[in-house]
Coordinates of C-alpha atoms in Angstrom, one line a residue:
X89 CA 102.1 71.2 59.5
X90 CA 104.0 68.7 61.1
X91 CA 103.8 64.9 60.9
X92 CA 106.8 63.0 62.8
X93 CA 106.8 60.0 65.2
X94 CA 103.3 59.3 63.9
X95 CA 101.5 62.4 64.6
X96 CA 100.1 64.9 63.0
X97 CA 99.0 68.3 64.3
X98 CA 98.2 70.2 61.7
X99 CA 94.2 70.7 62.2
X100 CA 95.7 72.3 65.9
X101 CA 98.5 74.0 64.1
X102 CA 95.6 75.9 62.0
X103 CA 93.1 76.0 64.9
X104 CA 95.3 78.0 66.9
X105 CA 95.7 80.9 65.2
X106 CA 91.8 81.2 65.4
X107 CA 91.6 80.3 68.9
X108 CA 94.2 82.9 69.9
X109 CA 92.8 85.6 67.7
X110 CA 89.0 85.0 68.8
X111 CA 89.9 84.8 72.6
X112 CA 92.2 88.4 71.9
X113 CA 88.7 90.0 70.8
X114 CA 86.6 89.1 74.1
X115 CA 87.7 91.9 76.0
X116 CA 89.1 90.8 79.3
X117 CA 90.3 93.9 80.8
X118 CA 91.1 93.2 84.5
X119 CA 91.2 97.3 85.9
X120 CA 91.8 95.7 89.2
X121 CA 88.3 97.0 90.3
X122 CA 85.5 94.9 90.4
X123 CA 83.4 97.0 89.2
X124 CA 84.8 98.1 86.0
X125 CA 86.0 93.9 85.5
X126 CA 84.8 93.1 82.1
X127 CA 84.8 90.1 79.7
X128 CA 86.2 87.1 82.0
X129 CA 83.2 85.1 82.2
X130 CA 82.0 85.6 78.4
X131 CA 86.1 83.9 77.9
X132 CA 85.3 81.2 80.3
X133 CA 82.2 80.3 78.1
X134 CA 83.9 80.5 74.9
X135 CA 86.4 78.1 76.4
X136 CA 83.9 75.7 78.0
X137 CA 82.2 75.5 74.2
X138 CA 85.2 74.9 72.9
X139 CA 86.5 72.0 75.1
X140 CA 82.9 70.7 74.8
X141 CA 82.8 70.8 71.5
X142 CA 84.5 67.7 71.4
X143 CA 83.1 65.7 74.1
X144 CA 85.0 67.2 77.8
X145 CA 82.9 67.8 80.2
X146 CA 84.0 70.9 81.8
X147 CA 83.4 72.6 85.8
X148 CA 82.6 76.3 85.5
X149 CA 82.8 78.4 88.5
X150 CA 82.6 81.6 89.6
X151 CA 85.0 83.0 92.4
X152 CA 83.8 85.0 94.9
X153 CA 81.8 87.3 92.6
X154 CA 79.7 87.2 89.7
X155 CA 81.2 87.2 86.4
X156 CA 84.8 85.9 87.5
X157 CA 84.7 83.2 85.7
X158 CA 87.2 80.1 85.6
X159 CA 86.7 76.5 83.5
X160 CA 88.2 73.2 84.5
X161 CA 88.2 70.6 82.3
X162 CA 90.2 66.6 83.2
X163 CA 91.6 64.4 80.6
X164 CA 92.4 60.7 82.1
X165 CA 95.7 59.5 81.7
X166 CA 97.3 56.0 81.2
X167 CA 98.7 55.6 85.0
X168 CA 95.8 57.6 87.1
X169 CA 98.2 56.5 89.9
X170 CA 100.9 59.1 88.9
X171 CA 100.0 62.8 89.9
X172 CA 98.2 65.5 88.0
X173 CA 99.6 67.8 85.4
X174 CA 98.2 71.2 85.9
X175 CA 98.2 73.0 82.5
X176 CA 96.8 76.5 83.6
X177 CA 96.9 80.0 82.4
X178 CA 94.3 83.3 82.7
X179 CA 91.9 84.5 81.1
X180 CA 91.9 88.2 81.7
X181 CA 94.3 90.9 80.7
X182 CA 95.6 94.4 81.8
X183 CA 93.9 97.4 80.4
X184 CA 95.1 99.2 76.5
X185 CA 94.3 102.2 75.3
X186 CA 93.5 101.8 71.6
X187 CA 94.9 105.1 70.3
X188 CA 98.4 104.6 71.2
X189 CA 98.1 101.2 69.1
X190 CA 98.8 100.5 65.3
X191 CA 95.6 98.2 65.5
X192 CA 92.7 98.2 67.9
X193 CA 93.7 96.4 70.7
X194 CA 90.7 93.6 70.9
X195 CA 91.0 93.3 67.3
X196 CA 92.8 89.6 67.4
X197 CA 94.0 91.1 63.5
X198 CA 96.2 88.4 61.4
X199 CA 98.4 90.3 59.4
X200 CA 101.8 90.6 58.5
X201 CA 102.8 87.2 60.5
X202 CA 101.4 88.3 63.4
X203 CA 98.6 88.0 65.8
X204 CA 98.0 91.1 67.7
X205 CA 96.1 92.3 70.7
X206 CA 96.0 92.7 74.2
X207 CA 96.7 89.3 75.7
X208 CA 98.9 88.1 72.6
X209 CA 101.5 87.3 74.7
X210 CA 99.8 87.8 78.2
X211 CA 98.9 85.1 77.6
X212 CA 96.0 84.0 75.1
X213 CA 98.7 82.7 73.0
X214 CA 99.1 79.8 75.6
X215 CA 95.2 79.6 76.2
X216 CA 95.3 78.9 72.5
X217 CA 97.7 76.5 72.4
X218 CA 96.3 74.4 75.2
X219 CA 92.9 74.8 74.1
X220 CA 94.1 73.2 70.3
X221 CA 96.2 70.6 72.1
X222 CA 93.5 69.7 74.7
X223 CA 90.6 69.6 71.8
X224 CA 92.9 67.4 69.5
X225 CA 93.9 65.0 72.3
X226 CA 90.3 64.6 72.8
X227 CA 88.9 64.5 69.1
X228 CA 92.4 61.9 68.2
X229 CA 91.7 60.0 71.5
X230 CA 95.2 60.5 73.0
X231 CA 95.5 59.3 76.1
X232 CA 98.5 61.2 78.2
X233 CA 100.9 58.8 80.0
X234 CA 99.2 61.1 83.4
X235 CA 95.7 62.9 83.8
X236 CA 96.3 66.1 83.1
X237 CA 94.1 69.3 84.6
X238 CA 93.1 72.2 81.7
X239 CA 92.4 75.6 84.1
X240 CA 91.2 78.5 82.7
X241 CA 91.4 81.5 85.4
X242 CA 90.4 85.0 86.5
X243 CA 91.8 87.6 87.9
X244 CA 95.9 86.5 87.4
X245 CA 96.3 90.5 86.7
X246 CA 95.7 91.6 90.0
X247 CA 96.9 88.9 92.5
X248 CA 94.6 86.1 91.9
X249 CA 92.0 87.2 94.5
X250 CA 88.9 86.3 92.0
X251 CA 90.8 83.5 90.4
X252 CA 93.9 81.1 91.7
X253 CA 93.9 82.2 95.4
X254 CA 90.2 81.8 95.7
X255 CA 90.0 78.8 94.1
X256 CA 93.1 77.1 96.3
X257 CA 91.3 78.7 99.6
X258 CA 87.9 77.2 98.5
X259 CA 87.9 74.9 95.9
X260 CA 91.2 72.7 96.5
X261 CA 89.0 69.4 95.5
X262 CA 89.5 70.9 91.8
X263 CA 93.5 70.4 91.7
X264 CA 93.2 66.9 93.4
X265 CA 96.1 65.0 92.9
X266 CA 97.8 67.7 91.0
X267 CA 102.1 67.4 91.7
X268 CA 103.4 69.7 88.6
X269 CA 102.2 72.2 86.9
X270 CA 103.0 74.7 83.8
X271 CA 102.2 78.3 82.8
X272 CA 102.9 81.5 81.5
X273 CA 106.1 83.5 81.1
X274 CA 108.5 80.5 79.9
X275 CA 109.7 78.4 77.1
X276 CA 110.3 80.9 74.8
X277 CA 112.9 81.6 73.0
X278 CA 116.1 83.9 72.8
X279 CA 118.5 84.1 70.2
X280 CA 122.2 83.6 71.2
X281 CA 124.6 83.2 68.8
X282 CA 124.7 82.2 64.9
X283 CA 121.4 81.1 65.3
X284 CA 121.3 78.9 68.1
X285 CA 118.7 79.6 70.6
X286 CA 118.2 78.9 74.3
X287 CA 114.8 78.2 75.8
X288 CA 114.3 79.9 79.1
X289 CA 112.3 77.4 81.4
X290 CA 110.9 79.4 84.7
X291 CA 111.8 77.3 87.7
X292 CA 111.3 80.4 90.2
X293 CA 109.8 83.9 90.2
X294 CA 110.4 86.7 92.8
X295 CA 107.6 87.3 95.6
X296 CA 105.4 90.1 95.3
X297 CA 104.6 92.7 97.7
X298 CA 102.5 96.0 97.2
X299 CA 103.3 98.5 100.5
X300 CA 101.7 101.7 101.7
X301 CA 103.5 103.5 103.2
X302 CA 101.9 107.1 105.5
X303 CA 103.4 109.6 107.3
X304 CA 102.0 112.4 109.4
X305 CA 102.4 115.8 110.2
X306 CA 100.7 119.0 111.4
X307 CA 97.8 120.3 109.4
X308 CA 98.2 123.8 108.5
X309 CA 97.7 126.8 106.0
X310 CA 100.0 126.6 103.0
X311 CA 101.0 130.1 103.1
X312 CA 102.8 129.2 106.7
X313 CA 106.3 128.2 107.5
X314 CA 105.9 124.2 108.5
X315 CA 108.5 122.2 110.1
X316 CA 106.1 118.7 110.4
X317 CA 104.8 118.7 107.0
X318 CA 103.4 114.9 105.9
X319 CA 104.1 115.6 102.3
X320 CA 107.5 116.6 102.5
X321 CA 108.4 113.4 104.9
X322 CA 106.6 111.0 102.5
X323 CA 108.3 112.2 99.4
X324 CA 111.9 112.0 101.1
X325 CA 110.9 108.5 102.0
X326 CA 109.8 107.7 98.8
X327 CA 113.2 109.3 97.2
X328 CA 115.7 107.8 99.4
X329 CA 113.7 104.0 99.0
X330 CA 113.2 104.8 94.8
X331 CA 116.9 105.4 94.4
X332 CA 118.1 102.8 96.9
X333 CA 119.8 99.6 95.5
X334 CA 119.2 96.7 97.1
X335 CA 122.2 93.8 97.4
X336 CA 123.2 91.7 94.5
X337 CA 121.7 87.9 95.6
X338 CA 123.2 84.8 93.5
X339 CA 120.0 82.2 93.8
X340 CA 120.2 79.4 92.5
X341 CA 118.0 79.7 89.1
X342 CA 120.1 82.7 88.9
X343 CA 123.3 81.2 88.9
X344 CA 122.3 78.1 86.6
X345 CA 121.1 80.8 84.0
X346 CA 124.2 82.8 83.9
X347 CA 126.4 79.8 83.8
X348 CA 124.2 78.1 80.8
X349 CA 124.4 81.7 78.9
X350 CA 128.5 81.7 80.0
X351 CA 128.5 78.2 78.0
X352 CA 126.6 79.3 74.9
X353 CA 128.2 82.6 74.6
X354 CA 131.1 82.3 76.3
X355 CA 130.5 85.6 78.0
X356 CA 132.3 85.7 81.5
X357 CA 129.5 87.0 84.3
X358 CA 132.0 88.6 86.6
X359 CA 130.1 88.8 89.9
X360 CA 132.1 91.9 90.9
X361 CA 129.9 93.4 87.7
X362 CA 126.9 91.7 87.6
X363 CA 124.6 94.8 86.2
X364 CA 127.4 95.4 83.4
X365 CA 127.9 92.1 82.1
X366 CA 124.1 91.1 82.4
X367 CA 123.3 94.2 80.8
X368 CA 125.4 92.6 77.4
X369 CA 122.4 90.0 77.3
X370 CA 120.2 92.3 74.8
X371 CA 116.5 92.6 75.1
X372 CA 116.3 90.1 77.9
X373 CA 118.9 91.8 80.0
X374 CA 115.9 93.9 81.7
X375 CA 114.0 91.0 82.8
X376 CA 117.2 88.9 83.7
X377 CA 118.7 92.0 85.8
X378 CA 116.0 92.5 87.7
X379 CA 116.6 89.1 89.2
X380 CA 119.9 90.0 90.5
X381 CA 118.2 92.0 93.9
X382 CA 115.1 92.7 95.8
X383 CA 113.5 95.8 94.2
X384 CA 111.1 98.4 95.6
X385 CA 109.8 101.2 93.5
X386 CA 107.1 103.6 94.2
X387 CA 104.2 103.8 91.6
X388 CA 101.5 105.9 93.6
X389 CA 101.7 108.8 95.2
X390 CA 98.3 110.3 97.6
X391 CA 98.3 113.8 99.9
X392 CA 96.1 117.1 100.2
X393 CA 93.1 118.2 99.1
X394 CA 93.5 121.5 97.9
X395 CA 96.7 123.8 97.0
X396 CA 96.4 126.1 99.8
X397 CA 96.6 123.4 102.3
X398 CA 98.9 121.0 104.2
X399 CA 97.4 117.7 104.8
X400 CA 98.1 116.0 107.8
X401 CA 98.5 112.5 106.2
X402 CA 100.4 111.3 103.1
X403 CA 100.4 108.4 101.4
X404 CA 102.2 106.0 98.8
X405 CA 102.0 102.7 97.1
X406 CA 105.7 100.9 96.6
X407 CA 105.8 97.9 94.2
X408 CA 108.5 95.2 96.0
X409 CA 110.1 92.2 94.2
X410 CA 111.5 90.3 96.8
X411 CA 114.1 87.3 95.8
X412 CA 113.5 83.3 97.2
X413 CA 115.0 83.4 101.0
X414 CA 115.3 87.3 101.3
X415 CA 112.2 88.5 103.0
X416 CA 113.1 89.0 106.3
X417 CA 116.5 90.6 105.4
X418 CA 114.3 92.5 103.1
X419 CA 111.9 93.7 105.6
X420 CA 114.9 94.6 107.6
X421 CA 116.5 96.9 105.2
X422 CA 113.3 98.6 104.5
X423 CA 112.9 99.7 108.1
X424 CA 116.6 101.0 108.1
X425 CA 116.2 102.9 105.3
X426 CA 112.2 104.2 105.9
X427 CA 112.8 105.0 109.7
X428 CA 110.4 105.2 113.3
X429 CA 108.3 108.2 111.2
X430 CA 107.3 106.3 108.3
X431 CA 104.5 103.9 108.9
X432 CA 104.4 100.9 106.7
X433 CA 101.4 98.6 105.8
X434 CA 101.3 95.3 103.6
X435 CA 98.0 95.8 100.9
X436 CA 99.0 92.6 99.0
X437 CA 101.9 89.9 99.9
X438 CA 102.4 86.7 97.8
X439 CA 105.7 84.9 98.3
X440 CA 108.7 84.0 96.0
X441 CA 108.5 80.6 94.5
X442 CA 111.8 78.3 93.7
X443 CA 111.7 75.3 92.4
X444 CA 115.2 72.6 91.0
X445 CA 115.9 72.5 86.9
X446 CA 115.7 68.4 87.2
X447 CA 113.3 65.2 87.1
X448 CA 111.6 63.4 84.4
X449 CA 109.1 66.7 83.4
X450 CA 112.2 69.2 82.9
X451 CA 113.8 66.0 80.3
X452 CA 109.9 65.9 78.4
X453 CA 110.1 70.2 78.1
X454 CA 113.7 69.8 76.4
X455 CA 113.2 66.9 74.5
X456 CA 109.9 68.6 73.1
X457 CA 112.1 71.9 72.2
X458 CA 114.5 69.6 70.9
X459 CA 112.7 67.8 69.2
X460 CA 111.3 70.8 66.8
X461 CA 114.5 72.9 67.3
X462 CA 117.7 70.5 67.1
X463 CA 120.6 72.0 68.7
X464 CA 118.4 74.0 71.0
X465 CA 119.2 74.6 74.3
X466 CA 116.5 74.6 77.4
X467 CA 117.9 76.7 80.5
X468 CA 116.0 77.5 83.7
X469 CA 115.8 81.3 84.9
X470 CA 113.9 82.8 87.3
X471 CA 110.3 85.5 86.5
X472 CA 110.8 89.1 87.9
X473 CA 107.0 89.4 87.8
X474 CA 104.5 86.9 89.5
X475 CA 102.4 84.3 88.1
X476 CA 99.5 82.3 89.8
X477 CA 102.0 79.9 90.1
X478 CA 102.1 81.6 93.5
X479 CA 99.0 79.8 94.7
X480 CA 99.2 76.5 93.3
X481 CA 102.4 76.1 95.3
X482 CA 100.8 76.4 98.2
X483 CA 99.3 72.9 97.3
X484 CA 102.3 71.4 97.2
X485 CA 102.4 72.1 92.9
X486 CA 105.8 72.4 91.7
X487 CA 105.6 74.8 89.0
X488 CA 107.0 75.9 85.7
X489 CA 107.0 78.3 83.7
X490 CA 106.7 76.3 79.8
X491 CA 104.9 78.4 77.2
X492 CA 106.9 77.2 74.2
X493 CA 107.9 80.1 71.4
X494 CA 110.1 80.4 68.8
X495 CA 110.6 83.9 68.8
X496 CA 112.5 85.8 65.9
X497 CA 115.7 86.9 67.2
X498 CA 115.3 90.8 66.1
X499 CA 112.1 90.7 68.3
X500 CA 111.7 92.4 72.3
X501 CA 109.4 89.9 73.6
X502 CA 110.1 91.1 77.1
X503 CA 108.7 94.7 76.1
X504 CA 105.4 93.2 74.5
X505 CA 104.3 92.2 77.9
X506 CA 101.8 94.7 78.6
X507 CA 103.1 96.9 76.5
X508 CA 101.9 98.7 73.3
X509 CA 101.3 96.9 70.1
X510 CA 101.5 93.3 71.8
X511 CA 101.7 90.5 69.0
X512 CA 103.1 86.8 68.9
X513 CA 104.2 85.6 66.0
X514 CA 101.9 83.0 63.9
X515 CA 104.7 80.9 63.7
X516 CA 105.6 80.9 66.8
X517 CA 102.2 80.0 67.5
X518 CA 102.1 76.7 65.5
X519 CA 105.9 75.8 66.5
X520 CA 104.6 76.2 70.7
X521 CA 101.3 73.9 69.6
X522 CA 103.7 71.1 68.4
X523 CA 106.2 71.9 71.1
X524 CA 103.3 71.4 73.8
X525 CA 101.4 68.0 72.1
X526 CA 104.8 66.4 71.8
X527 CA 105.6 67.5 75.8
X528 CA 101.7 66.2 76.9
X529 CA 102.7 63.3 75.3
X530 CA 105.8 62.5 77.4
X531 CA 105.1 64.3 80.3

């Protein structure tokens, strides 16, 4: 429980471990198939009963196909002339297979100081804490010094196409007004030295770009000698782009980051070693280094039909991570390296977002860290991954990252993302609700 400054959250401090735990057991498994999509719109209900619960009056809509559900719900602030707060996060999660985990993955089990399922920290805990927040606002009759937008989404797992990009293509009237916004992936916590932590604030994430890539050749028996076999130019394509490492870019979250971490640690980040010093960061060294340079690695791999015979086509999928400001030199290098044989084909392209670590809503993120954390420290840094942030700053939104946890300092957060045995802790849970009323307070 925690009463200060005249406030008390403690009914959302207990609510949230339920909230988090009940949404964990609808099973919101996004395949990335529409037909085997499960769960979303049963979540969107549970949400829309909740916020109604006590007294919002909610939009419910379904993008682009049935069951892809997403819930809006407004709460009117003090100066309706100041712009919208957009407090979103989704409502679907990538698949688990229950018999590589400790407990069933849709369980939403409480035990040892722990909530645990698929979406713990991907991100039902945030859905949780915004949905205790949003229903004590409400129930308490605290009015925000802005309005502030509560959206529930679809489809965030696979690019937004059901959920945030269909809803910005054809249902923009729903962020109206909306300048700032906050998600996933940000706010928690890593542990630095004799206790003191830094908060990582996202201010930018790295552009996303999923590429096929074909090559051709002469179809043929296998039992022939083939000089224009598909299969072997694909897979020396794919080799030469899997090992290939792209240029060490400084951006500008990057640099703030490594300069904060330089002051807490006093570490020296010798750019002539980036990869070795970053690597000294711990746990968060993988997500942190993967910021340093574009990235392209292959993850599907599609050729013949049967052993005894050469196909004439071959085909891969390449996962890109492309830095703010680098896609055309990225584009470049890829054709250098590919060459004229290898054709190349965009299946799904969302850009890099950057945004400044300043202004009045940064000082309300680290004076609501502070606040529950003294001598805390709140430092932007920039997602390797991608976040539906993508489409909301197409409107103009400049986004955040804020998804405040207090995280135990033994614990591998990063590796919980869609990873086995995903759990947040239930302290971290009730910190990041009083962390997020105090913020909605002052933002």
């Amino acid at each position: 429980m925690s009463e200060q400054s005249g406030h008390d959250t403690s009914v959302a401090e207990a609510e949230v471990v339920e909230l988090t735990s009940e949404l964990i057991r609808i099973d919101t498994t996004n395949t990335g198939d529409p037909a085997t999509v499960v769960g979303e719109r049963a979540a969107a209900e549970y949400v829309a009963e909740k916020l109604a619960e006590v007294g919002y009056e909610t939009t419910y809509v379904e993008s682009g196909a049935k069951g892809r559900g997403n819930v809006f719900a407004r709460l009117e602030g003090a100066d309706p002339s100041r712009g919208a707060l957009l407090v979103h996060g989704h409502l679907d999660v990538v698949p688990a297979d229950p018999h590589e985990w400790s407990v069933h993955p849709f369980s939403g089990a409480v035990q040892d100081g722990y909530v645990w399922g698929r979406g713990a920290v991907d991100m039902k805990d945030m859905l949780g804490m915004t949905l205790a927040t949003a229903r004590r606002f409400k129930r308490d009759g605290i009015v925000p010094p802005r309005d502030i937008i509560f959206a529930f989404l679809a489809d965030e797992e696979a690019a937004g196409d059901y959920g945030s990009q269909w809803l910005v293509r054809n249902r923009p009237e729903l962020f109206e007004g909306a300048t700032e916004a906050i998600s996933e992936v940000g706010g928690f916590s890593i542990t630095v030295k004799d206790g003191v932590r830094a908060y990582l604030i996202e201010t930018a994430e790295k552009g996303i770009a999923w590429m096929k890539l074909r090559t051709r050749g002469r179809a043929g028996h296998g039992s022939m000698v083939h000089d224009d076999n598909a299969v072997t130019k694909l897979t020396q394509a794919v080799a030469k782009l899997g090992t290939h490492r792209f240029p060490i870019v400084m951006t500008d979250s990057v640099r703030e980051f490594l300069a904060a971490m330089s002051e807490l640690t006093g570490m020296d980040f010798d750019e002539d070693d980036l990869d070795g010093t970053v690597g000294k960061l711990g746990t968060v060294a993988r997500m942190i280094g993967a910021t340093l340079r574009d990235t392209a690695n292959p993850t599907m791999l599609d050729a013949g039909y049967k052993a005894n015979v050469i196909p004439s086509v071959a085909e891969a999928i390449v996962d890109c991570r492309v830095l703010p400001g680098r896609e055309a030199a990225f584009e470049r290098e890829l054709d250098e390296l590919l060459g004229p044989d290898v054709e190349r084909e965009w299946v799904s392209k969302l850009p890099p977002v950057e945004t400044t670590f300043d202004g009045a809503l940064v000082d309300a993120m680290t004076n609501s860290i502070v606040a529950e954390d003294p001598g805390a420290r709140a430092i932007p840094y920039m997602l390797s991954g991608g976040t539906d942030a993508k489409a909301f700053s197409s409107l103009g939104i400049r986004c955040f990252g804020f998804a405040p946890l207090r995280l135990p300092a033994d614990l591998d957060f990063s590796a919980l993302f869609h990873g086995v045995d995903e759990r947040v802790p239930v302290d971290a849970l009730q910190f990041g609700t009083r962390v997020l009323d105090r913020f909605l307070r002052d933002c």
